[in-house]
Coordinates of C-alpha atoms in Angstrom, one line a residue:
X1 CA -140.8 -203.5 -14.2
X2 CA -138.5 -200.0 -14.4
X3 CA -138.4 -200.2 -18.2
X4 CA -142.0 -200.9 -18.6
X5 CA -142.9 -198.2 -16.2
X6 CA -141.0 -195.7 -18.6
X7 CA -142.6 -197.2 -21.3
X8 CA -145.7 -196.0 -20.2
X9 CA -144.9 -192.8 -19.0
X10 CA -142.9 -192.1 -22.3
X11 CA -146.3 -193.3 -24.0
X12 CA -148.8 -190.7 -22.6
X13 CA -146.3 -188.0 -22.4
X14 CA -146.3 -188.3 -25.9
X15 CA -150.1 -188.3 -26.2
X16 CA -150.6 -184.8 -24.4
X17 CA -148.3 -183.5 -26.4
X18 CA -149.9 -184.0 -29.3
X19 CA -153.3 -183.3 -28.1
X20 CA -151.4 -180.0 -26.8
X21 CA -150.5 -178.9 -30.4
X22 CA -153.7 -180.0 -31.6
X23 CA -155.9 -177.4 -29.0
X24 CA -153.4 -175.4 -29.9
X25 CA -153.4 -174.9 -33.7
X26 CA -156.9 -175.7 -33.8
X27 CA -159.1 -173.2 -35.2
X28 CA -162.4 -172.4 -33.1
X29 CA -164.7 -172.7 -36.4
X30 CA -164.1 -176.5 -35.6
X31 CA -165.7 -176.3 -32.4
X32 CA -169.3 -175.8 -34.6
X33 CA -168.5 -179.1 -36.2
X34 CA -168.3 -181.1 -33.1
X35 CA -171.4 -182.9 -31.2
X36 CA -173.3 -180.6 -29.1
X37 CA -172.2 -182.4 -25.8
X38 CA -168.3 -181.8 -26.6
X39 CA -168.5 -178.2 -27.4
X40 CA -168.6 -176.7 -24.1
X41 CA -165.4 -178.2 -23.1
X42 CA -163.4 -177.6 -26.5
X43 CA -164.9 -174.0 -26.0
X44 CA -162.9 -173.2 -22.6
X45 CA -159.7 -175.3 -23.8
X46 CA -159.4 -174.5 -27.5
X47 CA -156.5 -171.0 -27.6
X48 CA -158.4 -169.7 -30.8
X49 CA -161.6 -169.0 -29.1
X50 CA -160.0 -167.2 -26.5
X51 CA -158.9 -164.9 -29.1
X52 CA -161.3 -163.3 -30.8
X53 CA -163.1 -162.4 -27.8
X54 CA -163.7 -159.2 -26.4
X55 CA -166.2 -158.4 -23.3
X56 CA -168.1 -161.5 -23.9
X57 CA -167.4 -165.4 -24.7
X58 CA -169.8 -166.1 -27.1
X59 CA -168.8 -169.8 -27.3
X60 CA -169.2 -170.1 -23.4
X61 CA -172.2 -168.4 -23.3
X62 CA -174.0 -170.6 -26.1
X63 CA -172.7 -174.1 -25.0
X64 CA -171.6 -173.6 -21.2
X65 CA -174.3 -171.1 -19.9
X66 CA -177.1 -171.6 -21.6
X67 CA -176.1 -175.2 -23.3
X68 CA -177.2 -175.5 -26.5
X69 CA -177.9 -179.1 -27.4
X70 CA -180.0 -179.0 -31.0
X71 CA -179.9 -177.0 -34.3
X72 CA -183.1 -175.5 -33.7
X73 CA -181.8 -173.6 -30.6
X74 CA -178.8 -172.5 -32.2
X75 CA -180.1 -171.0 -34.9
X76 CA -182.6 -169.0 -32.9
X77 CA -180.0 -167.6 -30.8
X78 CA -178.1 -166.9 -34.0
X79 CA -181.0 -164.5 -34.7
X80 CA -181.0 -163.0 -31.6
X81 CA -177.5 -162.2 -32.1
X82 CA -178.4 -160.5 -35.6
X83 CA -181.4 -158.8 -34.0
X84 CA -178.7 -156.9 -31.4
X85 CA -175.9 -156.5 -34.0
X86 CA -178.9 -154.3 -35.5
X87 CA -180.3 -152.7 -32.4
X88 CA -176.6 -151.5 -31.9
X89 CA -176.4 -150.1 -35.5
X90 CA -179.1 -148.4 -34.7
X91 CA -177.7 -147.1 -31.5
X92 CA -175.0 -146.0 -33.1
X93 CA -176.6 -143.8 -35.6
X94 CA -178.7 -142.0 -33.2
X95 CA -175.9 -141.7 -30.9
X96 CA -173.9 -140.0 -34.0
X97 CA -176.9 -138.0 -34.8
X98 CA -177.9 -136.6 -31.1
X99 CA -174.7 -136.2 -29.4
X100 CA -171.9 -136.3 -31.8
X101 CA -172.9 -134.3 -34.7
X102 CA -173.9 -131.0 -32.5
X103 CA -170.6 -131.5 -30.7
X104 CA -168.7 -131.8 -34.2
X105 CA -170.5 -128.6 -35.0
X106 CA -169.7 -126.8 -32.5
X107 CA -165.9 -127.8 -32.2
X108 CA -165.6 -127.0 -35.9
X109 CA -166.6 -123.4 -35.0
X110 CA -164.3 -123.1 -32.2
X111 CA -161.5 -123.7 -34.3
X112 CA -162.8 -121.5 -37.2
X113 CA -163.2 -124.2 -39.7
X114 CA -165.1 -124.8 -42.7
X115 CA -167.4 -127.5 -44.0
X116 CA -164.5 -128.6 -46.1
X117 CA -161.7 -128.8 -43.3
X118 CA -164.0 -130.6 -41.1
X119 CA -165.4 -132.9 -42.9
X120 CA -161.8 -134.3 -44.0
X121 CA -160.5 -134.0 -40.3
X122 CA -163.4 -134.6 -37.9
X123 CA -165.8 -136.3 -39.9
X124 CA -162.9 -138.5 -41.4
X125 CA -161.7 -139.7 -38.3
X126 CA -165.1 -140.4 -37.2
X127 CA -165.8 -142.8 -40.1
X128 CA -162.5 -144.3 -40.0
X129 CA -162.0 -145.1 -36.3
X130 CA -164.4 -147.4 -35.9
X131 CA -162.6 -149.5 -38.9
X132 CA -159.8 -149.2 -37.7
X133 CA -160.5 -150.4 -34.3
X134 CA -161.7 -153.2 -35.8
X135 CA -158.9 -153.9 -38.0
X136 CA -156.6 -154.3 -35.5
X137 CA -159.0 -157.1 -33.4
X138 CA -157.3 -159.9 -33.2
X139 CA -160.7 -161.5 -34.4
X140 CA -159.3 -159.7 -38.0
X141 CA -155.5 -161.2 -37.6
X142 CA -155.5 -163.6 -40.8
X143 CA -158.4 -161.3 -42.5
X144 CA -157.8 -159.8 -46.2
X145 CA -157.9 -156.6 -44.2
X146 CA -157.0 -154.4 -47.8
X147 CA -159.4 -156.2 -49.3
X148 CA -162.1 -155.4 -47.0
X149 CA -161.0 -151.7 -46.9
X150 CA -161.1 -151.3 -50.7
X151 CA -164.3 -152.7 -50.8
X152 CA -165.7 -150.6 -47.6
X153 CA -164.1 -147.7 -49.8
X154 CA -165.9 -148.8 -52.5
X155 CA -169.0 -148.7 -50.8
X156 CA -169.3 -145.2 -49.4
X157 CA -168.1 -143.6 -52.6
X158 CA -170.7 -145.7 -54.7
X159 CA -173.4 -146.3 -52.3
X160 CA -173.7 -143.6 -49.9
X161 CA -172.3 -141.3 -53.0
X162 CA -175.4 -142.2 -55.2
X163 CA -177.5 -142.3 -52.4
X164 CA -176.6 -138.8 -52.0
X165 CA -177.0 -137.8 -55.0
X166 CA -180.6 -139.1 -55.9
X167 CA -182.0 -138.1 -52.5
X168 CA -180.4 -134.4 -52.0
X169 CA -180.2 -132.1 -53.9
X170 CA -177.2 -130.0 -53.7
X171 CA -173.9 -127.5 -55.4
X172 CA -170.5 -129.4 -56.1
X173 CA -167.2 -126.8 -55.6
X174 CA -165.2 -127.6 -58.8
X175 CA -161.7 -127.1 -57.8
X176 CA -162.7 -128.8 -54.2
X177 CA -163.6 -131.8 -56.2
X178 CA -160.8 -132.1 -58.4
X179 CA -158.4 -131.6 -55.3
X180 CA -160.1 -134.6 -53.7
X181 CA -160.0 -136.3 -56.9
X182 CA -156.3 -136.0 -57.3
X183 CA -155.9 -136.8 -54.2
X184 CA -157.6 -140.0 -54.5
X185 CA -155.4 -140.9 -57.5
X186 CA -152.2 -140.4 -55.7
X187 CA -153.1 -142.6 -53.0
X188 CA -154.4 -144.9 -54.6
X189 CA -151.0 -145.4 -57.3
X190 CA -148.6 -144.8 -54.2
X191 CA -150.2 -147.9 -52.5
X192 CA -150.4 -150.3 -55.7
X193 CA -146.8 -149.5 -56.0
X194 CA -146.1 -150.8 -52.5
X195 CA -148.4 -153.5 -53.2
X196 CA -146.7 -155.2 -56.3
X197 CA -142.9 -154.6 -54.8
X198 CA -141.0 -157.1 -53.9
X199 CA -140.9 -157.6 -50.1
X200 CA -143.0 -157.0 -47.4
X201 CA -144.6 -153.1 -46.7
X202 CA -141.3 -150.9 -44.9
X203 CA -142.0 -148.6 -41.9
X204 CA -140.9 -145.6 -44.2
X205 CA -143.4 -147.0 -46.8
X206 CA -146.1 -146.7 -44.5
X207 CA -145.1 -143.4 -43.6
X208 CA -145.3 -142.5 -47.3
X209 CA -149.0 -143.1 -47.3
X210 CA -150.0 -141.1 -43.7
X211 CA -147.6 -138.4 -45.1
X212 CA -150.2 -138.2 -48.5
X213 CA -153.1 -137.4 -45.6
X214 CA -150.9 -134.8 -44.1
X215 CA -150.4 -133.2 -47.1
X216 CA -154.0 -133.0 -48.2
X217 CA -154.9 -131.5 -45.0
X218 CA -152.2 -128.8 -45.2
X219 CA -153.7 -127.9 -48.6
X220 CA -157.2 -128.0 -47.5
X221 CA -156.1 -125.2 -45.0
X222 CA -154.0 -123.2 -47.3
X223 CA -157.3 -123.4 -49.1
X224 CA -159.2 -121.9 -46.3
X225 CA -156.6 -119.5 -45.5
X226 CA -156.4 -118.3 -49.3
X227 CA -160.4 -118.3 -49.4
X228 CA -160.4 -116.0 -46.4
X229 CA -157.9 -113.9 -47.7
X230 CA -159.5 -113.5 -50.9
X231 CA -162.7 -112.4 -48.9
X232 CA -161.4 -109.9 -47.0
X233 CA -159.6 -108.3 -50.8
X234 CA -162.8 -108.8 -52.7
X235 CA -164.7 -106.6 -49.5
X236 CA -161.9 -103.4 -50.0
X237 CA -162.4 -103.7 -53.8
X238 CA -166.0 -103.3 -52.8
X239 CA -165.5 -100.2 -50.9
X240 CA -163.6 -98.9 -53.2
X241 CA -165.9 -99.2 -55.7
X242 CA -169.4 -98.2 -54.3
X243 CA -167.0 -95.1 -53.9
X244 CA -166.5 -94.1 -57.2
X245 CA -169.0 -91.7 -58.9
X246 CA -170.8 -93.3 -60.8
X247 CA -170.3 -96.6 -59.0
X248 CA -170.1 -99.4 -61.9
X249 CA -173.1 -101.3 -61.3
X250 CA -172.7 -104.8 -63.4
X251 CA -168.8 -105.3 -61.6
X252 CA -170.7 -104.6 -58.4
X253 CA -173.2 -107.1 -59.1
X254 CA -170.6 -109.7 -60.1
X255 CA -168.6 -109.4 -56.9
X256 CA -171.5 -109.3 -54.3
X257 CA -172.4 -112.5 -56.1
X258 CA -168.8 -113.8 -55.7
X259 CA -168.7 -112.8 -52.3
X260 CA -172.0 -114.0 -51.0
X261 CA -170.9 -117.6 -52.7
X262 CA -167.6 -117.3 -51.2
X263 CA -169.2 -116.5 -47.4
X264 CA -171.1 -119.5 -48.4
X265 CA -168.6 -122.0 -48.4
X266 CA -166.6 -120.7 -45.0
X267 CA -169.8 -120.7 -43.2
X268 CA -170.7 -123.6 -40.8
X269 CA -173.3 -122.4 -38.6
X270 CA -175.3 -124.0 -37.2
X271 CA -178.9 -124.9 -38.8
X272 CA -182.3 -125.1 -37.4
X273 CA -183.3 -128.7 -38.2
X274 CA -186.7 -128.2 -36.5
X275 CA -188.9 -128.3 -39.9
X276 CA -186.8 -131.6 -40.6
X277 CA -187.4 -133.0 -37.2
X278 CA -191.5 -132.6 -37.6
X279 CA -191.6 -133.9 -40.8
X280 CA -189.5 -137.1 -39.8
X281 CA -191.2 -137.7 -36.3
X282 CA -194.8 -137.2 -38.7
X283 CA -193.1 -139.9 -41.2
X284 CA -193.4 -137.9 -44.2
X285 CA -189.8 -137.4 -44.3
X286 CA -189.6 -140.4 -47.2
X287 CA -192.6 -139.0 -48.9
X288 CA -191.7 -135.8 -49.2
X289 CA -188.2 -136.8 -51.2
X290 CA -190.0 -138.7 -53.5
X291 CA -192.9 -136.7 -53.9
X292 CA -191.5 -135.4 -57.4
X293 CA -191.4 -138.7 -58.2
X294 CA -188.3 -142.0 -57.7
X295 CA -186.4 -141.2 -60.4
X296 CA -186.5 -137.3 -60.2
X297 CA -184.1 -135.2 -58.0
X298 CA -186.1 -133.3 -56.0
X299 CA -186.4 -129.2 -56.2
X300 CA -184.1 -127.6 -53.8
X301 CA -185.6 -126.3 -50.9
X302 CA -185.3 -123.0 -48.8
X303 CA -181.9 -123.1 -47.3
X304 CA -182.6 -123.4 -43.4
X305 CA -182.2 -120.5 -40.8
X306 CA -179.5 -119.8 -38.3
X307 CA -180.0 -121.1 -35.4
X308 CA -179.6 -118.2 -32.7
X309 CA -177.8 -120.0 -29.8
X310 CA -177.4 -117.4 -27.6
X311 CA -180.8 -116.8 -27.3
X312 CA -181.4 -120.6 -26.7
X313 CA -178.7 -120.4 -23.8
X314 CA -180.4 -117.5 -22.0
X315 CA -184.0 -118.0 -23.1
X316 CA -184.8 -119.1 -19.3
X317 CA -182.7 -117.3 -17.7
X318 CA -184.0 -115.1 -15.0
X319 CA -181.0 -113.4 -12.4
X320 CA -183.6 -113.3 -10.0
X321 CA -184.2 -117.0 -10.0
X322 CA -183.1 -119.5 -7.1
X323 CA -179.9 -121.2 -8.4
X324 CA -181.5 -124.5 -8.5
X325 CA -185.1 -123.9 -9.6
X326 CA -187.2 -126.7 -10.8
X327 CA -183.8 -129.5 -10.2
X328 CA -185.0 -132.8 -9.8
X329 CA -187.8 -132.0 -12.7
X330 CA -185.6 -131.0 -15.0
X331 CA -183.3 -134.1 -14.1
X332 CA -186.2 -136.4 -14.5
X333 CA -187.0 -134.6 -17.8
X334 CA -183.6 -134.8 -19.3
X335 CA -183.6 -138.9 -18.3
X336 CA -187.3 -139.2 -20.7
X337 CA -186.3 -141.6 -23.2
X338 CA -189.5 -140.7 -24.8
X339 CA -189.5 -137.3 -26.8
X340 CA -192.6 -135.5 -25.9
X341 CA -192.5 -133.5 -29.7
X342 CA -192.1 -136.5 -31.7
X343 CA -194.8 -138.5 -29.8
X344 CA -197.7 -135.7 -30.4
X345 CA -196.9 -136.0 -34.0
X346 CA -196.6 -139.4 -34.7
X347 CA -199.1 -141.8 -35.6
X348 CA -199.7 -145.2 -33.9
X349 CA -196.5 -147.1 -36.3
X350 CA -194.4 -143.9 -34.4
X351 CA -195.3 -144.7 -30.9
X352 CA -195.0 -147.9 -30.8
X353 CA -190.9 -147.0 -32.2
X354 CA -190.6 -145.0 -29.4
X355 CA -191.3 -147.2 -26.6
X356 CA -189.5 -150.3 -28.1
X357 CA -186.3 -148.2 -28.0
X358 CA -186.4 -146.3 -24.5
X359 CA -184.1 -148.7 -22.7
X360 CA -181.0 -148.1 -25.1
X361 CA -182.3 -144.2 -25.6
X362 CA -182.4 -144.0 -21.3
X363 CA -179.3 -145.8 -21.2
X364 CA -177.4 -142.9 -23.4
X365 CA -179.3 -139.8 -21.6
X366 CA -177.8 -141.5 -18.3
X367 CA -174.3 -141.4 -19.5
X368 CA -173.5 -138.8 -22.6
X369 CA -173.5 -135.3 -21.6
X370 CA -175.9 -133.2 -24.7
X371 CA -173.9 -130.0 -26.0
X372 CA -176.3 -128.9 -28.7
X373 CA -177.0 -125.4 -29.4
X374 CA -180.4 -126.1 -31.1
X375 CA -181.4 -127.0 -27.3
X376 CA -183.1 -124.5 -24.9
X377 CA -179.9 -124.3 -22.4
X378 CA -177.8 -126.0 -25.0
X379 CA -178.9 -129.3 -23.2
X380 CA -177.9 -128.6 -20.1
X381 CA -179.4 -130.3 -16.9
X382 CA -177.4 -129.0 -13.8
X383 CA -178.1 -132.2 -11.4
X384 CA -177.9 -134.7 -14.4
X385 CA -174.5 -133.7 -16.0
X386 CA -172.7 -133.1 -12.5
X387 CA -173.6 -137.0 -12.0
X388 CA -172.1 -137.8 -14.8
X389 CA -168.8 -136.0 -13.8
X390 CA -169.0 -138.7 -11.3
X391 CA -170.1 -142.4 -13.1
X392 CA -168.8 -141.6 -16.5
X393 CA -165.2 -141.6 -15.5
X394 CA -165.9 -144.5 -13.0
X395 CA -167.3 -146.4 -16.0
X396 CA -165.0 -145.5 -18.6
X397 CA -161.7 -146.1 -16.4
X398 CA -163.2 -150.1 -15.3
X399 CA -164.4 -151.1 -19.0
X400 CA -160.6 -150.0 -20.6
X401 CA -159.0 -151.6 -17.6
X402 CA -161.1 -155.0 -17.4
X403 CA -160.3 -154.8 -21.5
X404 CA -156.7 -154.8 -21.3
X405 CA -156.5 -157.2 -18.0
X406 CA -159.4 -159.5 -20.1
X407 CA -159.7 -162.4 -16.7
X408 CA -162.7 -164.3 -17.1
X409 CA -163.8 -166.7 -15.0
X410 CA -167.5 -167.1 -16.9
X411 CA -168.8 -166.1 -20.4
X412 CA -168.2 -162.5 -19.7
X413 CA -165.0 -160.5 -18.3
X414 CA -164.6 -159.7 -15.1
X415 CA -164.8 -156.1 -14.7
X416 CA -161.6 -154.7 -12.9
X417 CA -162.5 -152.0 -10.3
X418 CA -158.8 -151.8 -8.6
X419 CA -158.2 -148.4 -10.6
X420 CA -161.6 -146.9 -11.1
X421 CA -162.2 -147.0 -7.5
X422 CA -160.1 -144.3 -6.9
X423 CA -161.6 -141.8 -9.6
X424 CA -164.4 -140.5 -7.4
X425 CA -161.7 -138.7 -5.2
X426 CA -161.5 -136.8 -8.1
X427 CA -164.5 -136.4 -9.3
X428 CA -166.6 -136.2 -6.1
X429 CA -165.5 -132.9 -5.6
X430 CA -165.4 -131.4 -9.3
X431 CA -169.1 -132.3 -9.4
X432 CA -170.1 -130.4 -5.2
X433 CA -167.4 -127.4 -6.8
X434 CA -169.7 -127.4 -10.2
X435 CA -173.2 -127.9 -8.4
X436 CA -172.6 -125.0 -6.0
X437 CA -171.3 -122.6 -8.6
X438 CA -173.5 -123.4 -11.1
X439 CA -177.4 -122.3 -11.9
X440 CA -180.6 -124.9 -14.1
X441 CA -181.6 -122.0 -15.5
X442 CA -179.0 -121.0 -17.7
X443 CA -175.5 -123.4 -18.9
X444 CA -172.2 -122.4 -17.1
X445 CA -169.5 -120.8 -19.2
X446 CA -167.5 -124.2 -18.8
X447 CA -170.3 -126.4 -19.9
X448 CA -168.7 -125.4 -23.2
X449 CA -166.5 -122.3 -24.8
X450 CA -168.6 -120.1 -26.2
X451 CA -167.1 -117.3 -26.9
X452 CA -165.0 -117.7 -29.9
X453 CA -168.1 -119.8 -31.5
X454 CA -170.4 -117.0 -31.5
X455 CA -167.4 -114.3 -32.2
X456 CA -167.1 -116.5 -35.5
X457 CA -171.1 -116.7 -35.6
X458 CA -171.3 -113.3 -35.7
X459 CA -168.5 -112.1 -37.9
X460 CA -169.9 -114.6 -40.5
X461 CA -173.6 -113.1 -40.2
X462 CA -172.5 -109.8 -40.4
X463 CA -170.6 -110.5 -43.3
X464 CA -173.9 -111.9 -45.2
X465 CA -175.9 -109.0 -43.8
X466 CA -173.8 -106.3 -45.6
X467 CA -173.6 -108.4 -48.2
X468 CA -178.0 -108.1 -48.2
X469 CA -177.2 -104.1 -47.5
X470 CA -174.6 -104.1 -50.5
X471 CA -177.1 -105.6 -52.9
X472 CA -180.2 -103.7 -51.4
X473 CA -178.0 -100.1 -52.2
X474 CA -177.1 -101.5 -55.9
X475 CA -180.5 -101.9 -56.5
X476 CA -182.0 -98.5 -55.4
X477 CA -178.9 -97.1 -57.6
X478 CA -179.8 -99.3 -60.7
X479 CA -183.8 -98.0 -60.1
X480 CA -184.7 -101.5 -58.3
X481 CA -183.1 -104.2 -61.2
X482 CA -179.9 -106.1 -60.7

């Protein structure tokens, strides 16, 4: 009787053992090749699928929540999926081009930089976090993660590359492309060297390759530094030599032209995109690219204005005006999804765009602060962005800290307020300080730094306006040729 009880627990000790390594080691792929009725339960048992999720339990959702039980379901929930995965590509492009690329702007020219510097710092890390984020998912653990960065590589330098270059028109730097180039190269060989080693990739190895980046910055602002410098000689040359008697008129001509291509390339300010706007809100943004015709590159246009953002930050401004004139309309304004400009333009097609996408639109005015100069007040709303002093915190502190906790007790996490509660003791009173001190009629000084911005605004206008002065005096002394 003893022995065959032992027998028997010895038997299913055994048997949950294995079935233990078996959940275990079982990949959550094999869950979709199981009968509908036994998915829901390998879902919540099977270790794999609890891997590669992140706020939400796809699995659960499908075959739990909403219990899936035929083909026919699945696969139209497997469209919905790929109808959101492309809402949120979409969200993420108009999020990049309403509230990051103004802010990218206008950090750029805080910290005197050019197009070239920023778009291998800034914009870089902009394209590459995202990747990288993803990368290190656990949902990408046993991907060919080189493989799938060569190839992404592959595809912006080819696709959005070509793109590029049959849709815009525009002037390649030659040294600033062969520097890049080289670049490229070097990177490239120092990683197939680590690749076809012996041994697996070394700490020092990897810091071989980040180094390469490192370096290629530094010379990108030697570059700037040398450009500037070479500015500020070619400018005394051209003193020097508008003071001579006679002044030599074709070397004067050749260095204005050097040094209005030279202010060219260190100035980033700041465009007015308003002609653009109209004529993509009217919808003949395509036609007009390929009005010349789809295989022609399309005559350069007039090169657009500056935009004059100190005007747009006082333009309402009256001292005389209450401090909090016209509040709650111009919160309810700022919270439109719908913009007023691109709906008296557009046709029917147009419309009917901009009412499908006002809940994720809303959703963003709610939460992301706008810091644009092209925006009357720079975009800002005094009652709107001293509420989101408050809930953006709040929001950002629960979503990292349910993230790293990750406890769910249905398909999606269980959002973690033991932290986040706190943060309006901070920020309660930042946003009463910020509403008493500040006016609707015109942006505080701290709704962003202004100062050196439009100290480098104005230094590089100047510059292009004696350069116009420079070439208007060579002309009346060469009898009105160049």
């Amino acid at each position: 009787m003893s022995g065959r009880t032992k027998r028997t627990k010895f038997n299913i000790t055994e048997l949950d053992h294995e079935f233990h390594y078996f959940i275990k080691n079982m990949s959550c792929r094999a869950v979709m090749r199981l009968p509908y009725n036994y998915r829901c339960r390998m879902a919540t048992q099977v270790s794999d699928c609890k891997r590669i999720i992140n706020f939400f339990n796809y699995f659960r959702m499908m075959y739990c929540s909403i219990d899936i039980d035929d083909k026919a379901t699945e696969v139209l929930f497997m469209l919905l999926f790929a109808f959101i995965c492309v809402a949120f590509l979409w969200l993420m492009s108009f999020n990049i081009g309403t509230y990051f690329s103004p802010v990218l702007k206008i950090i750029s020219l805080k910290l005197h930089m050019n197009e070239y510097l920023a778009g291998v710092t800034f914009l870089a890390f902009g394209n590459c976090s995202p990747e990288i984020i993803a990368n290190l998912m656990p949902v990408r653990a046993d991907a060919p993660i080189f493989t799938i960065t060569v190839g992404n590589t592959l595809a912006i330098i080819l696709l959005s590359g070509g793109t590029v270059c049959f849709l815009r028109p525009f002037r390649m730097n030659g040294h600033s492309t062969l520097r890049d180039l080289l670049f490229l190269l070097l990177g490239v060989e120092v990683l197939r060297f680590v690749m076809i080693k012996e041994g697996a990739v070394t700490l020092g190895e990897g810091i071989v390759l980040f180094l390469i980046y490192v370096v290629y910055v530094a010379i990108n602002i030697a570059d700037l530094a040398l450009l500037r410098y070479y500015i500020r000689k070619l400018r005394r040359e051209l003193d020097y030599l508008e003071g001579l008697t006679p002044p030599p008129i074709t070397e004067i001509n050749a260095k204005i032209r050097k040094l209005i291509s030279w202010e060219e390339q260190d100035d980033i300010g700041i465009k007015d995109t308003t002609k653009y706007r109209r004529s993509r809100d009217t919808g003949n943004h395509f036609s007009n690219m390929t009005s010349s015709g789809y295989f022609v590159t399309p005559i350069p246009e007039r090169r657009s204005e500056h935009v004059d953002y100190e005007l747009n930050r006082t333009a309402l401004h009256d001292s005389e005006n209450p401090k909090n004139l016209q509040l709650f309309t111009e919160f309810f304004q700022s919270l439109n999804p719908v913009d007023a400009e691109a709906w008296q333009l557009g046709g029917w097609s147009n419309r009917i765009y901009l009412i499908a996408r006002c809940p994720l639109v809303f959703v963003l005015q709610l939460f992301i602060p706008v810091v644009d100069y092209e925006k009357i007040k720079h975009g800002w709303s005094k009652l709107l962005n001293c509420t989101q002093i408050v809930t953006n915190p709040f929001v950002v502190i629960t979503l990292v800290h349910s993230g790293v906790s990750s406890v769910y007790k249905t398909w999606h996490i269980t959002l973690d307020f033991s932290i986040s509660m706190w943060s309006p003791c901070l920020t309660v009173p930042l946003a009463i300080v910020i509403f008493l001190h500040s006016r609707t009629d015109v942006p505080p000084s701290y709704h962003h730094f202004h100062g050196d911005a439009l100290a480098r605004r104005h230094r590089t206008g100047s510059a292009l306006r004696d350069c116009g002065h420079r070439i208007q005096s060579v002309r009346e002394l060469h009898g009105g040729h160049l």
